[in-house]
């Protein structure tokens, strides 16, 4: 019997990596980032060697989970650009952003440190800023939000809401209160 093709192995490796990230996310949500890595492998249905081949350290796995969540948040923003109401699209994304920051900061800081943290955070910040900028510009073009707002101001205010709360419901409420300031005059 011939060995599997390189393409089949790559597809299998990608599938295993996705399974590991999904299992890790579930377990981190259930019990926090200190869950046993052997348990992540079991939940993903792969062996420990597969886990460590993809993610040699806990930090690597935590980073993969968080990076996947940032990508999903940016993908959600891209999808919202097709929504008919630009203001609703902006605030739907800002709500997801606020809830993410409020509830996932422990995960963000658990996986990386030092220079690596700085580089990753800069890349994640650039992705989130780009997404927010597109949504904000679209809402400004139709007059749904103040034309003088900058993306830096919007994200600073959203971050202020997010870091003041770890409860998603309270963070949503604070953002809803803040929203009225976005659309009103000075």
PDB file of N, CA, C and O in Angstrom, residues 79-90 132-145:
ATOM      1  N   UNK A  79     -18.252  40.407   7.203  1.00  0.00           N
ATOM      2  CA  UNK A  79     -19.609  39.998   6.827  1.00  0.00           C
ATOM      3  C   UNK A  79     -20.612  41.123   7.103  1.00  0.00           C
ATOM      4  O   UNK A  79     -21.539  41.344   6.321  1.00  0.00           O
ATOM      5  N   UNK A  80     -20.413  41.843   8.187  1.00  0.00           N
ATOM      6  CA  UNK A  80     -21.326  42.929   8.545  1.00  0.00           C
ATOM      7  C   UNK A  80     -21.249  44.097   7.553  1.00  0.00           C
ATOM      8  O   UNK A  80     -22.196  44.881   7.455  1.00  0.00           O
ATOM      9  N   UNK A  81     -20.159  44.194   6.820  1.00  0.00           N
ATOM     10  CA  UNK A  81     -20.051  45.246   5.803  1.00  0.00           C
ATOM     11  C   UNK A  81     -21.106  45.079   4.706  1.00  0.00           C
ATOM     12  O   UNK A  81     -21.398  46.025   3.983  1.00  0.00           O
ATOM     13  N   UNK A  82     -21.673  43.897   4.602  1.00  0.00           N
ATOM     14  CA  UNK A  82     -22.711  43.638   3.596  1.00  0.00           C
ATOM     15  C   UNK A  82     -24.124  43.864   4.137  1.00  0.00           C
ATOM     16  O   UNK A  82     -25.087  43.747   3.403  1.00  0.00           O
ATOM     17  N   UNK A  83     -24.233  44.183   5.418  1.00  0.00           N
ATOM     18  CA  UNK A  83     -25.550  44.427   6.021  1.00  0.00           C
ATOM     19  C   UNK A  83     -26.104  45.764   5.519  1.00  0.00           C
ATOM     20  O   UNK A  83     -25.350  46.701   5.296  1.00  0.00           O
ATOM     21  N   UNK A  84     -27.424  45.871   5.377  1.00  0.00           N
ATOM     22  CA  UNK A  84     -28.007  47.089   4.813  1.00  0.00           C
ATOM     23  C   UNK A  84     -27.929  48.318   5.723  1.00  0.00           C
ATOM     24  O   UNK A  84     -27.929  49.442   5.230  1.00  0.00           O
ATOM     25  N   UNK A  85     -27.862  48.137   7.034  1.00  0.00           N
ATOM     26  CA  UNK A  85     -27.840  49.267   7.964  1.00  0.00           C
ATOM     27  C   UNK A  85     -26.423  49.435   8.521  1.00  0.00           C
ATOM     28  O   UNK A  85     -25.996  48.688   9.412  1.00  0.00           O
ATOM     29  N   UNK A  86     -25.669  50.430   7.997  1.00  0.00           N
ATOM     30  CA  UNK A  86     -24.272  50.600   8.426  1.00  0.00           C
ATOM     31  C   UNK A  86     -24.101  50.879   9.925  1.00  0.00           C
ATOM     32  O   UNK A  86     -23.145  50.401  10.521  1.00  0.00           O
ATOM     33  N   UNK A  87     -25.025  51.628  10.522  1.00  0.00           N
ATOM     34  CA  UNK A  87     -24.902  51.909  11.962  1.00  0.00           C
ATOM     35  C   UNK A  87     -25.108  50.633  12.769  1.00  0.00           C
ATOM     36  O   UNK A  87     -24.366  50.347  13.704  1.00  0.00           O
ATOM     37  N   UNK A  88     -26.121  49.869  12.392  1.00  0.00           N
ATOM     38  CA  UNK A  88     -26.380  48.613  13.102  1.00  0.00           C
ATOM     39  C   UNK A  88     -25.209  47.652  12.926  1.00  0.00           C
ATOM     40  O   UNK A  88     -24.824  46.953  13.870  1.00  0.00           O
ATOM     41  N   UNK A  89     -24.621  47.631  11.736  1.00  0.00           N
ATOM     42  CA  UNK A  89     -23.457  46.775  11.485  1.00  0.00           C
ATOM     43  C   UNK A  89     -22.294  47.183  12.385  1.00  0.00           C
ATOM     44  O   UNK A  89     -21.649  46.333  13.012  1.00  0.00           O
ATOM     45  N   UNK A  90     -22.035  48.485  12.469  1.00  0.00           N
ATOM     46  CA  UNK A  90     -20.948  48.975  13.321  1.00  0.00           C
ATOM     47  C   UNK A  90     -21.172  48.583  14.774  1.00  0.00           C
ATOM     48  O   UNK A  90     -20.279  48.029  15.425  1.00  0.00           O
ATOM     49  N   UNK A 132     -12.656  47.732  12.250  1.00  0.00           N
ATOM     50  CA  UNK A 132     -13.458  48.812  12.839  1.00  0.00           C
ATOM     51  C   UNK A 132     -13.485  50.033  11.918  1.00  0.00           C
ATOM     52  O   UNK A 132     -14.524  50.684  11.766  1.00  0.00           O
ATOM     53  N   UNK A 133     -12.352  50.321  11.304  1.00  0.00           N
ATOM     54  CA  UNK A 133     -12.269  51.490  10.425  1.00  0.00           C
ATOM     55  C   UNK A 133     -13.220  51.366   9.233  1.00  0.00           C
ATOM     56  O   UNK A 133     -13.909  52.323   8.873  1.00  0.00           O
ATOM     57  N   UNK A 134     -13.295  50.193   8.648  1.00  0.00           N
ATOM     58  CA  UNK A 134     -14.199  49.979   7.515  1.00  0.00           C
ATOM     59  C   UNK A 134     -15.653  50.138   7.939  1.00  0.00           C
ATOM     60  O   UNK A 134     -16.452  50.766   7.232  1.00  0.00           O
ATOM     61  N   UNK A 135     -16.004  49.569   9.068  1.00  0.00           N
ATOM     62  CA  UNK A 135     -17.377  49.676   9.559  1.00  0.00           C
ATOM     63  C   UNK A 135     -17.728  51.115   9.941  1.00  0.00           C
ATOM     64  O   UNK A 135     -18.823  51.606   9.628  1.00  0.00           O
ATOM     65  N   UNK A 136     -16.807  51.801  10.593  1.00  0.00           N
ATOM     66  CA  UNK A 136     -17.030  53.190  10.975  1.00  0.00           C
ATOM     67  C   UNK A 136     -17.178  54.075   9.741  1.00  0.00           C
ATOM     68  O   UNK A 136     -18.107  54.886   9.662  1.00  0.00           O
ATOM     69  N   UNK A 137     -16.301  53.929   8.781  1.00  0.00           N
ATOM     70  CA  UNK A 137     -16.361  54.750   7.561  1.00  0.00           C
ATOM     71  C   UNK A 137     -17.689  54.587   6.854  1.00  0.00           C
ATOM     72  O   UNK A 137     -18.290  55.564   6.399  1.00  0.00           O
ATOM     73  N   UNK A 138     -18.149  53.366   6.770  1.00  0.00           N
ATOM     74  CA  UNK A 138     -19.430  53.096   6.112  1.00  0.00           C
ATOM     75  C   UNK A 138     -20.574  53.779   6.863  1.00  0.00           C
ATOM     76  O   UNK A 138     -21.457  54.392   6.256  1.00  0.00           O
ATOM     77  N   UNK A 139     -20.557  53.718   8.190  1.00  0.00           N
ATOM     78  CA  UNK A 139     -21.604  54.371   8.976  1.00  0.00           C
ATOM     79  C   UNK A 139     -21.512  55.890   8.855  1.00  0.00           C
ATOM     80  O   UNK A 139     -22.532  56.583   8.813  1.00  0.00           O
ATOM     81  N   UNK A 140     -20.307  56.422   8.775  1.00  0.00           N
ATOM     82  CA  UNK A 140     -20.126  57.868   8.618  1.00  0.00           C
ATOM     83  C   UNK A 140     -20.609  58.338   7.245  1.00  0.00           C
ATOM     84  O   UNK A 140     -21.196  59.414   7.133  1.00  0.00           O
ATOM     85  N   UNK A 141     -20.365  57.537   6.219  1.00  0.00           N
ATOM     86  CA  UNK A 141     -20.770  57.912   4.856  1.00  0.00           C
ATOM     87  C   UNK A 141     -22.268  58.146   4.734  1.00  0.00           C
ATOM     88  O   UNK A 141     -22.700  58.974   3.940  1.00  0.00           O
ATOM     89  N   UNK A 142     -23.062  57.429   5.503  1.00  0.00           N
ATOM     90  CA  UNK A 142     -24.517  57.597   5.435  1.00  0.00           C
ATOM     91  C   UNK A 142     -25.034  58.520   6.540  1.00  0.00           C
ATOM     92  O   UNK A 142     -26.245  58.663   6.702  1.00  0.00           O
ATOM     93  N   UNK A 143     -24.138  59.115   7.303  1.00  0.00           N
ATOM     94  CA  UNK A 143     -24.542  60.046   8.345  1.00  0.00           C
ATOM     95  C   UNK A 143     -25.113  59.386   9.588  1.00  0.00           C
ATOM     96  O   UNK A 143     -25.773  60.042  10.394  1.00  0.00           O
ATOM     97  N   UNK A 144     -24.844  58.104   9.765  1.00  0.00           N
ATOM     98  CA  UNK A 144     -25.402  57.378  10.902  1.00  0.00           C
ATOM     99  C   UNK A 144     -24.635  57.625  12.199  1.00  0.00           C
ATOM    100  O   UNK A 144     -25.186  57.432  13.283  1.00  0.00           O
ATOM    101  N   UNK A 145     -23.394  58.019  12.093  1.00  0.00           N
ATOM    102  CA  UNK A 145     -22.587  58.380  13.256  1.00  0.00           C
ATOM    103  C   UNK A 145     -21.825  59.656  12.930  1.00  0.00           C
ATOM    104  O   UNK A 145     -21.692  60.041  11.760  1.00  0.00           O
TER     105      UNK A 145
END
